[in-house]
mmCIF file of C-alpha atoms in Angstrom:
data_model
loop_
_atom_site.group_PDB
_atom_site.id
_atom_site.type_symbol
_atom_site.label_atom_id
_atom_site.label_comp_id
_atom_site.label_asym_id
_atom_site.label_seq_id
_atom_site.Cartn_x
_atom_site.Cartn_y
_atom_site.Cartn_z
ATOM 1 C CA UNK A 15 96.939 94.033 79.792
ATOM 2 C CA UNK A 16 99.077 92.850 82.504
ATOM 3 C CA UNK A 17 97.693 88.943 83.813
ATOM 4 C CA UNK A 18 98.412 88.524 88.063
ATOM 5 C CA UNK A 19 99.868 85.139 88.490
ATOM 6 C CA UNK A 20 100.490 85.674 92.168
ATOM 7 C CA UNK A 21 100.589 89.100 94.575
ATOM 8 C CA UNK A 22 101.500 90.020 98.265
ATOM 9 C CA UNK A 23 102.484 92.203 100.407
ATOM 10 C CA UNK A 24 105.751 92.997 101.231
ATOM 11 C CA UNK A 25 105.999 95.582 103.844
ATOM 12 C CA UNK A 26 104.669 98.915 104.887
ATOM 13 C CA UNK A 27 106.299 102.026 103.843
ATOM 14 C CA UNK A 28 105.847 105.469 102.808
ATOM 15 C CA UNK A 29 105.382 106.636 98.886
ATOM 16 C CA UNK A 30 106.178 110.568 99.554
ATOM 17 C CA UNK A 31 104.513 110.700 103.220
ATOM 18 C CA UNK A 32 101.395 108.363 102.592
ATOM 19 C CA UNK A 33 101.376 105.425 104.199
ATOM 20 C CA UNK A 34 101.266 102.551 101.678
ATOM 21 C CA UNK A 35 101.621 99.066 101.278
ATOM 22 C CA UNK A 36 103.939 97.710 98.560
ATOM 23 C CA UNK A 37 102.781 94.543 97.130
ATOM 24 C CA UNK A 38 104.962 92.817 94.797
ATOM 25 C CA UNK A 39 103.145 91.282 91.982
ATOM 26 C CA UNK A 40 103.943 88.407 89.608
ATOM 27 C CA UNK A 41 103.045 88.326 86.204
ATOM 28 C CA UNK A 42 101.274 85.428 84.467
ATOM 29 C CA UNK A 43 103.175 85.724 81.173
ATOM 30 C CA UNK A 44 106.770 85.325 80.693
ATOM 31 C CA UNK A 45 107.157 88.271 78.605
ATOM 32 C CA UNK A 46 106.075 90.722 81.632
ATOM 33 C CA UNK A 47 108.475 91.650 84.775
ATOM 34 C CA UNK A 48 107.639 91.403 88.279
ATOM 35 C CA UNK A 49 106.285 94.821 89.604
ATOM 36 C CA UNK A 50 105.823 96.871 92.702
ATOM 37 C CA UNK A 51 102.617 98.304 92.946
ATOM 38 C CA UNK A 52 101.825 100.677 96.193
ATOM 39 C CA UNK A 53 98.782 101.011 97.828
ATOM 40 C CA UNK A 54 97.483 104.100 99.763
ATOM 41 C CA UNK A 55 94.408 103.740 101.533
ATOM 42 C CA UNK A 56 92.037 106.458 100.561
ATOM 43 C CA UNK A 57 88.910 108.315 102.655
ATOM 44 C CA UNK A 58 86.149 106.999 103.056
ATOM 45 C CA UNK A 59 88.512 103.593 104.449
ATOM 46 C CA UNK A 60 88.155 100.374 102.179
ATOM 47 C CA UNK A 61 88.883 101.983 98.713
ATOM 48 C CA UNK A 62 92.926 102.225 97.489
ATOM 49 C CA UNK A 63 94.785 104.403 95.367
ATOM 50 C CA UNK A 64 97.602 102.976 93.624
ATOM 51 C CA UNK A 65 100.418 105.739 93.522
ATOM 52 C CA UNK A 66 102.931 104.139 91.562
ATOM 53 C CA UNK A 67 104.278 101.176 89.715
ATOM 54 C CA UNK A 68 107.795 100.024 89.845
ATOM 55 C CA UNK A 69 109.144 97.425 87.930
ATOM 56 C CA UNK A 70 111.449 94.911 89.577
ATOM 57 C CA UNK A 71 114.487 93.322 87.715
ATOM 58 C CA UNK A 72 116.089 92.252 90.922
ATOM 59 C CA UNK A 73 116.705 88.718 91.378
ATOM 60 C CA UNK A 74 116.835 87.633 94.835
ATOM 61 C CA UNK A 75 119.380 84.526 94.083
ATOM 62 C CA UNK A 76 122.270 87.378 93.046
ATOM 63 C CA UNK A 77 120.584 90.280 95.344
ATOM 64 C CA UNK A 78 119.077 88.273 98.753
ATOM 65 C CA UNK A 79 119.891 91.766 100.469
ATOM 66 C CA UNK A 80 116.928 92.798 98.081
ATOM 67 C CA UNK A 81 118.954 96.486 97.627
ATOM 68 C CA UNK A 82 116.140 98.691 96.268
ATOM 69 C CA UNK A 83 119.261 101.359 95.738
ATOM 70 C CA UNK A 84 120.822 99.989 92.236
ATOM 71 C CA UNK A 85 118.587 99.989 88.828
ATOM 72 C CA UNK A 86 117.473 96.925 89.248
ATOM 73 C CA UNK A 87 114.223 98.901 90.571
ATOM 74 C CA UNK A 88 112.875 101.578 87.823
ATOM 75 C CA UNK A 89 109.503 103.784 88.285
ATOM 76 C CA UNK A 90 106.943 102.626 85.597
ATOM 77 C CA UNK A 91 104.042 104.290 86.370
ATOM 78 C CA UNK A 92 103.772 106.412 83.643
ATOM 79 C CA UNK A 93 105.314 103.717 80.942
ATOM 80 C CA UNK A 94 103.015 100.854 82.283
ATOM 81 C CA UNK A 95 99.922 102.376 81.581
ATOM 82 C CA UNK A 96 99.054 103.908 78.083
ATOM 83 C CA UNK A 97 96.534 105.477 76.024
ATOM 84 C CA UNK A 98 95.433 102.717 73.309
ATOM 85 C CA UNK A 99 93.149 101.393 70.974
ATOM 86 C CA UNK A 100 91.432 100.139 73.777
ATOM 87 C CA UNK A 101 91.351 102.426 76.765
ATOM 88 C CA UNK A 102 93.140 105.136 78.274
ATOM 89 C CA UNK A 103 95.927 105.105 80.317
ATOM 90 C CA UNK A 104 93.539 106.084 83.243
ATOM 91 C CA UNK A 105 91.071 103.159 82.279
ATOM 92 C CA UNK A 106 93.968 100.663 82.183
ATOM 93 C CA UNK A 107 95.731 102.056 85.653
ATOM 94 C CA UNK A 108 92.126 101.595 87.403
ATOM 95 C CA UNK A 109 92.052 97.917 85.628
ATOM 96 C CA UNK A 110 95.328 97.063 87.079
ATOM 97 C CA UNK A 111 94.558 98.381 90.521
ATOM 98 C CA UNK A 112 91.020 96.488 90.296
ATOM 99 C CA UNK A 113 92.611 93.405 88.851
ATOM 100 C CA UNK A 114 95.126 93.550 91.663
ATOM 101 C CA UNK A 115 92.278 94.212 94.448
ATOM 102 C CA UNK A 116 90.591 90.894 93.642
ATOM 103 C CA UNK A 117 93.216 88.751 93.640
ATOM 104 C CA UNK A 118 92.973 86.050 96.361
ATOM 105 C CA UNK A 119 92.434 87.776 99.748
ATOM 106 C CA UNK A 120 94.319 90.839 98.981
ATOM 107 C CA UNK A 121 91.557 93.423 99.397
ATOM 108 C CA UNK A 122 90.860 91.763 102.850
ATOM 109 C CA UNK A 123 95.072 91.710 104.106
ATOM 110 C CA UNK A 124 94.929 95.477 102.613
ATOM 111 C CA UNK A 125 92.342 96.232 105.175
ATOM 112 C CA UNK A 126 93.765 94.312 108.276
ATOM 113 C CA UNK A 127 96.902 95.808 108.063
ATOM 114 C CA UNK A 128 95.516 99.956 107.253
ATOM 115 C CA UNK A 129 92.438 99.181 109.509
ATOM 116 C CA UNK A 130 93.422 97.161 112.382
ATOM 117 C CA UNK A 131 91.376 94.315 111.342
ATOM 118 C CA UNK A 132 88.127 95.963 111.179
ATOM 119 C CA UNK A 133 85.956 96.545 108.424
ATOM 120 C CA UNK A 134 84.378 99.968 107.189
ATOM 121 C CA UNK A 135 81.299 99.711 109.725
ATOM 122 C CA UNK A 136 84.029 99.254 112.254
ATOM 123 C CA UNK A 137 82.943 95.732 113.483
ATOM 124 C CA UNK A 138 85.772 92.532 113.508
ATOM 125 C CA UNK A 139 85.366 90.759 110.945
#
């Protein structure tokens, strides 16, 4: 399983026309690479669908332009989560993308920037 040492978000953008929020996320062992996980908002408002994983070999001493456009940036969505002894590859995604949803204040960021600042009942925080 993948440990979260530290996650935030990085920008808005689009993952094939959905709005999303890409959210780079540390690892809290060595052996693991930073990722890119992206975030869609899905109805009704306050749960999120994570639509793909992207692993991250960029280093931003040699690459400050942070160039998504070399191979530095590789789609693992389908490599980081797989069927084992212990779950599916289904039960692990939805681990990751719960994991990743509690971290710090996340969730509530999330929902300021895809709601406006409001919560689901529609009231400010």
């Amino acid at each position: 399983m993948y440990s979260i040492k530290d996650a935030k978000i990085r920008r808005m953008t689009d993952v094939n026309g959905t709005p999303c929020a890409e959210v780079e996320v540390h690892p809290a062992s060595g052996a693991d690479t930073v990722v890119l996980a992206y975030l869609a908002p899905t109805a009704p408002m306050g749960g999120y669908e994570l639509m793909k994983v992207v692993r991250s070999d960029a280093s931003l001493e040699h690459d400050w332009f942070d160039n998504s456009m070399h191979t530095a940036y590789e789609d693992a969505t389908d490599a980081a989560f797989e069927n084992n002894t212990v779950g599916s590859a289904e039960e692990e995604r939805e681990e990751f993308k719960q994991q990743l949803l509690s971290y710090g204040t996340l969730n509530q960021q999330l929902n300021e920037r895809f709601n406006g600042g409001f919560t689901q009942t529609g009231e400010e925080p």
